[in-house]
CSV table of C-alpha atoms and ligand atoms in Angstrom, one decimal:
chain,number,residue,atom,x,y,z
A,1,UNK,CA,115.0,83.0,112.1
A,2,UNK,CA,112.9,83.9,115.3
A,3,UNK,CA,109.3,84.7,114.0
A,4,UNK,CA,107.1,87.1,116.1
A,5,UNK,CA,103.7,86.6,116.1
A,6,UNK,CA,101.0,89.3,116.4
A,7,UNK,CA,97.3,88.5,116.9
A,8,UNK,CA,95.1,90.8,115.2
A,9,UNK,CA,92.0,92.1,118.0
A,10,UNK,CA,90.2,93.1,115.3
A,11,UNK,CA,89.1,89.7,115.1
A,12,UNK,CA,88.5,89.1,118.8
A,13,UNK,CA,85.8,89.7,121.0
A,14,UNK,CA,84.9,93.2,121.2
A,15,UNK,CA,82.3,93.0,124.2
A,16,UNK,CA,85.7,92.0,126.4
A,17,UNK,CA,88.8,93.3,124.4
A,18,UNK,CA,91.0,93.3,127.6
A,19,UNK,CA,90.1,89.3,128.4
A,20,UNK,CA,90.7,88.7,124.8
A,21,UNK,CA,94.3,90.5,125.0
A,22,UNK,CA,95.2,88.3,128.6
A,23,UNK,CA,94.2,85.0,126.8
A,24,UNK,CA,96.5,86.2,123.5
A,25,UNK,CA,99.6,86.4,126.0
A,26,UNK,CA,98.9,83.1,128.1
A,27,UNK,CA,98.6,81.2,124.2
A,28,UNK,CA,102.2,83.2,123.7
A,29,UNK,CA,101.6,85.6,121.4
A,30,UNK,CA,104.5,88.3,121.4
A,31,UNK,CA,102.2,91.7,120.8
A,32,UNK,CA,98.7,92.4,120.3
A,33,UNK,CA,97.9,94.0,116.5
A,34,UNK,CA,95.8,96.5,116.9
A,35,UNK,CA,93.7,97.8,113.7
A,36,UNK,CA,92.9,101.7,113.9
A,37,UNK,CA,90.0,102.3,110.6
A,38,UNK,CA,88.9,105.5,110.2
A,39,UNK,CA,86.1,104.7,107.4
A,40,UNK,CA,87.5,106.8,105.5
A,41,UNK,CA,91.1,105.5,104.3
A,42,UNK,CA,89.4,102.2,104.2
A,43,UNK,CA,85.4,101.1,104.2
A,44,UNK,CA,85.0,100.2,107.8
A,45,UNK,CA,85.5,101.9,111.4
A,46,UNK,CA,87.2,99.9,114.4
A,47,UNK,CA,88.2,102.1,117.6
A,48,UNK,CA,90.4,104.3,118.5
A,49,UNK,CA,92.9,105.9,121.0
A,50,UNK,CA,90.7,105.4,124.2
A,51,UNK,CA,90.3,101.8,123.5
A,52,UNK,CA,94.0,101.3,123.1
A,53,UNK,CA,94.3,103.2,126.3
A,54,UNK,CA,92.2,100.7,128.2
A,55,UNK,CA,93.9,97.5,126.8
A,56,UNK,CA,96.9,98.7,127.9
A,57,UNK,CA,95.8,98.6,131.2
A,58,UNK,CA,95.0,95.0,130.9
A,59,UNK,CA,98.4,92.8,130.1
A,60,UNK,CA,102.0,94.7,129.4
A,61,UNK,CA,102.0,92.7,126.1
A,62,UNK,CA,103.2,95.1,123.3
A,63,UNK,CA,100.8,97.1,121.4
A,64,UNK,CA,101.3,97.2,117.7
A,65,UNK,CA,99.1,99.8,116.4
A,66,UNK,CA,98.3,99.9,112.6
A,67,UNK,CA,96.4,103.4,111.6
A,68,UNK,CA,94.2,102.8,108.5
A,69,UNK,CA,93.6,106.8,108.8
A,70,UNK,CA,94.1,109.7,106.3
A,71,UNK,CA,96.6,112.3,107.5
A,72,UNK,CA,97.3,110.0,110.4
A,73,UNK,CA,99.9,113.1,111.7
A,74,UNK,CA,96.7,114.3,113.5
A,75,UNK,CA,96.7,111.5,115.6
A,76,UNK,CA,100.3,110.2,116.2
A,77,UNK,CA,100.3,112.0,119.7
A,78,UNK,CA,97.3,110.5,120.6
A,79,UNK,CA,98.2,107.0,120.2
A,80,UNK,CA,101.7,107.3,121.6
A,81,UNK,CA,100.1,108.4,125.0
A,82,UNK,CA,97.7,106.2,124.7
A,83,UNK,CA,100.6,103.9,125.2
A,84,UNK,CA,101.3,101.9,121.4
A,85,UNK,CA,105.0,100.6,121.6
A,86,UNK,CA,105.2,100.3,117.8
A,87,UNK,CA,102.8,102.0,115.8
A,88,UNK,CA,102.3,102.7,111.9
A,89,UNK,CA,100.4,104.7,109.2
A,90,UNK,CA,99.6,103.9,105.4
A,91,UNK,CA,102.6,105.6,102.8
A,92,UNK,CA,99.3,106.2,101.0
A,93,UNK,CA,97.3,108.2,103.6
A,94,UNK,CA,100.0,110.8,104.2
A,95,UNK,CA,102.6,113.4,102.4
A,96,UNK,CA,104.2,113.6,105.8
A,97,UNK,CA,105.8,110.0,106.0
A,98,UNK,CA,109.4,111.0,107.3
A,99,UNK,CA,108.3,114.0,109.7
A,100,UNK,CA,105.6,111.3,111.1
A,101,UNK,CA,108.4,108.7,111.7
A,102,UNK,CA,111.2,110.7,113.1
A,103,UNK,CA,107.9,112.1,115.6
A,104,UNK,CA,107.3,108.5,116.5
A,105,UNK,CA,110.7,107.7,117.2
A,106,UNK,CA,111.8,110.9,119.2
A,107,UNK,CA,108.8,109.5,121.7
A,108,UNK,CA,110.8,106.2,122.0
A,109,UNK,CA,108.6,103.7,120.1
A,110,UNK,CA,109.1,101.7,117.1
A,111,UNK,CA,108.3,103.7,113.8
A,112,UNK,CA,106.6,101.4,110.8
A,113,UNK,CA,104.6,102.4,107.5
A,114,UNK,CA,102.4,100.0,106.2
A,115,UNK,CA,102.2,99.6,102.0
A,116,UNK,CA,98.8,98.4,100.4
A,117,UNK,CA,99.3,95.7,98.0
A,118,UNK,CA,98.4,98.0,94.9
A,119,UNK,CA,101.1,100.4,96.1
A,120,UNK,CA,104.3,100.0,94.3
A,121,UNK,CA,107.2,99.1,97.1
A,122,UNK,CA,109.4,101.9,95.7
A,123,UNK,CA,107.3,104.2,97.6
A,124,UNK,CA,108.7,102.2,100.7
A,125,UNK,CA,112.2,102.9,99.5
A,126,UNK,CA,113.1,106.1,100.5
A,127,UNK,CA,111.4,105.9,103.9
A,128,UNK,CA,113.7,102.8,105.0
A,129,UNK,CA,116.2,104.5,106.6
A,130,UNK,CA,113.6,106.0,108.9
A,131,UNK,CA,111.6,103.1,110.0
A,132,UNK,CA,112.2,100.4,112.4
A,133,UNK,CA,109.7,98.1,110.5
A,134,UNK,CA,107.6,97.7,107.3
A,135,UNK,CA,103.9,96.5,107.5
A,136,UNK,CA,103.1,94.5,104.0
A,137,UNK,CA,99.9,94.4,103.0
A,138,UNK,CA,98.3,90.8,102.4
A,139,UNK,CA,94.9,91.6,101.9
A,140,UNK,CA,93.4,95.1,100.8
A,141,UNK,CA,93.1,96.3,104.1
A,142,UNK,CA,89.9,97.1,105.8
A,143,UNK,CA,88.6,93.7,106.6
A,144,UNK,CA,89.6,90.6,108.8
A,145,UNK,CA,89.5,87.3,107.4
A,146,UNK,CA,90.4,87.8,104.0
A,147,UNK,CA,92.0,85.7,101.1
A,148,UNK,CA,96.2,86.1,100.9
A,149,UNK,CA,96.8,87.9,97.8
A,150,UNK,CA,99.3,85.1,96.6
A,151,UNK,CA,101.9,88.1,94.8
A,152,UNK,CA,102.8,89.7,98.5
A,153,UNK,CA,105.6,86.4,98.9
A,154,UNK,CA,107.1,88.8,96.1
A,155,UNK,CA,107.2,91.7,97.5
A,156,UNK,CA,108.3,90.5,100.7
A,157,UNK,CA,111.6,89.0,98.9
A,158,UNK,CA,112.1,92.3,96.7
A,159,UNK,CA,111.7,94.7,100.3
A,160,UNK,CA,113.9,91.9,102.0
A,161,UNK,CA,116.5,92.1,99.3
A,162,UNK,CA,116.4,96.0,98.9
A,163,UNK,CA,116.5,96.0,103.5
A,164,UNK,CA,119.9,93.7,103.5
A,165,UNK,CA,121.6,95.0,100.3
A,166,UNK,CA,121.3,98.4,102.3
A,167,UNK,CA,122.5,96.6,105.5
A,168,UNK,CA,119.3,98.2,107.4
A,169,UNK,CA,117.8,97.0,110.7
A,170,UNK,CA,114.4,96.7,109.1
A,171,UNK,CA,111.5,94.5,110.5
A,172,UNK,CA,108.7,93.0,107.8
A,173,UNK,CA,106.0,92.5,109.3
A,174,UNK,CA,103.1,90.8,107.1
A,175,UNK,CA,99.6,91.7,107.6
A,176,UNK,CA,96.1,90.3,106.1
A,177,UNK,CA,95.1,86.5,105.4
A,178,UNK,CA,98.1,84.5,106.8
A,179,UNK,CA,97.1,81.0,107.5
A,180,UNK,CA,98.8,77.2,108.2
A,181,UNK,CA,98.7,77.4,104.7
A,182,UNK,CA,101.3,80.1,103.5
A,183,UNK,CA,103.1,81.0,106.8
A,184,UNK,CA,106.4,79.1,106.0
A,185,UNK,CA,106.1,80.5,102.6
A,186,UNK,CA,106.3,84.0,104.1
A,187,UNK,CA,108.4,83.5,106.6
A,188,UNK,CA,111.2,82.3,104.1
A,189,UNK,CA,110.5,85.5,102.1
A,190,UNK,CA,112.0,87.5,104.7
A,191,UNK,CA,108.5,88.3,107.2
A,192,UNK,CA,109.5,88.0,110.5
A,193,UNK,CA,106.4,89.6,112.8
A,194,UNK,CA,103.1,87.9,111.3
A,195,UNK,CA,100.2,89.2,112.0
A,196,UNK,CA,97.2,86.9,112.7
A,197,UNK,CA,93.2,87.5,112.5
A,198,UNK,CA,91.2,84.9,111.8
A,199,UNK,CA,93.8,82.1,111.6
A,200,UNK,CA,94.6,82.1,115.5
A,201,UNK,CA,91.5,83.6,116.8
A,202,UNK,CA,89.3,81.4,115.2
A,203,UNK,CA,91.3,78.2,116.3
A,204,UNK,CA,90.1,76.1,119.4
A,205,UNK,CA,93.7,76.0,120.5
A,206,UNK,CA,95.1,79.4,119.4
A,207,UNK,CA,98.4,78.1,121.5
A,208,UNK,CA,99.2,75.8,119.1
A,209,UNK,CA,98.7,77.7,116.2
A,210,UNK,CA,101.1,80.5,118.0
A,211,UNK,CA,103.2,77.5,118.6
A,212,UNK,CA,103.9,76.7,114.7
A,213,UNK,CA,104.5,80.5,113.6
A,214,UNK,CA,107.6,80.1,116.3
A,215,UNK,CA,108.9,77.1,115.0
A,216,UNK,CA,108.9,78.9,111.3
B,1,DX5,C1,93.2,94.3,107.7
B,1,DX5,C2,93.9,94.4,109.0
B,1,DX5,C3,94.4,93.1,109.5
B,1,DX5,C4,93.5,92.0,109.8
B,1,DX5,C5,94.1,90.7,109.6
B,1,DX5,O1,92.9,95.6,107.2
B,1,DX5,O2,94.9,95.3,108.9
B,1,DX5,O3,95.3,93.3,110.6
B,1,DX5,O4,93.0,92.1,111.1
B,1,DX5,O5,93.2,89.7,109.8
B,1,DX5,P1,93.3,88.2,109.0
B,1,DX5,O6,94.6,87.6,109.6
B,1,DX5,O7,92.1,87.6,109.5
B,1,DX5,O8,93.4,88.5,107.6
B,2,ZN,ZN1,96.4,95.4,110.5
């Protein structure tokens, strides 16, 4: 199974983002992770649509753009001309989940919902058949660099399980504390786009580490 691997900015450089996206290609990463906080839905405040604007400008890697926003319909517009080729919102942050999918798709990107680890994956259910791909929770999100909460591997078989016994075309894409450590563990649960902080930003050879999640 072809594993994707997504470096998370959040835990790059942010005096010289754009040098920090180039150097995430050249290691071989597939698409840059891009964490949108709002301080509000979660504790902490990142950037927002201008500085996916200028990135984009930068490399013509794929941006995967991950709103941790409430009501994240007020801003879907603005991050699809900001130019995100896949972008997502929280199932907890919004009672517009299916309206804000079908919107993302009818621009002609990739449509995904992320799910918080406390949040039980039914609520991912009935959204399925809208999305393109799923991003599952590792960590509470909010933060880079913390510890894998080791129950996720379940959840990734259960939504795996529930994705193919519907015959869907559903990417899982797992998000918050994946490491050397428990990357073939989630892999074989059915993740196939892993997102990456810490792990590969922090590493003196991040093309090697990228190097390993492909082999998975
Ligand atoms: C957490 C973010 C993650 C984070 C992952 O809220 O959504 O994307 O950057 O970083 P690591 O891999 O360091 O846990
Ligand atoms: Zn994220």
């Amino acid at each position: 199974m072809a594993v994707k691997t997504a470096p998370s900015i959040l835990s790059g450089d942010f005096s010289r983002l754009g040098e920090e996206v180039v150097r995430m290609k050249k290691a071989g990463a597939d698409m840059i992770h891009c964490d949108v906080m709002d301080g509000m839905f979660v504790p902490n405040l990142t950037f927002g649509q201008k500085t996916i604007a200028d990135i984009k400008k930068c490399s013509d890697i794929p941006l995967d753009v991950h709103l941790m926003i409430v009501s994240p319909e007020r801003y879907l517009d603005k991050f699809i001309e900001a130019g995100a080729d896949r972008l997502a919102f929280h199932v907890e942050a919004t009672e517009y989940a299916k309206e804000n999918l079908t919107r993302i798709k009818v621009a002609g990107i990739k449509a995904g919902i992320a799910i918080s680890p406390d949040t039980p994956l039914e609520k991912a259910y009935s959204l399925l058949d809208y999305c393109n791909f799923v991003i599952v929770m590792g960590v509470y999100p909010g933060f880079g660099g913390q510890k894998y909460i080791p129950r996720t591997t379940e959840r990734i078989k259960k939504l795996a399980a529930e994705i193919s016994s519907r015959g869907l075309d559903v990417e899982i894409e797992i998000d918050g504390g994946v490491i050397g450590d428990n990357m073939k563990e989630i892999a074989d649960a059915g993740a196939t786009v892993m997102v990456s902080g810490n792990y590969v930003f922090g590493a003196s050879d991040p093309k090697a580490i990228i190097e390993k999640f492909k082999e998975l």
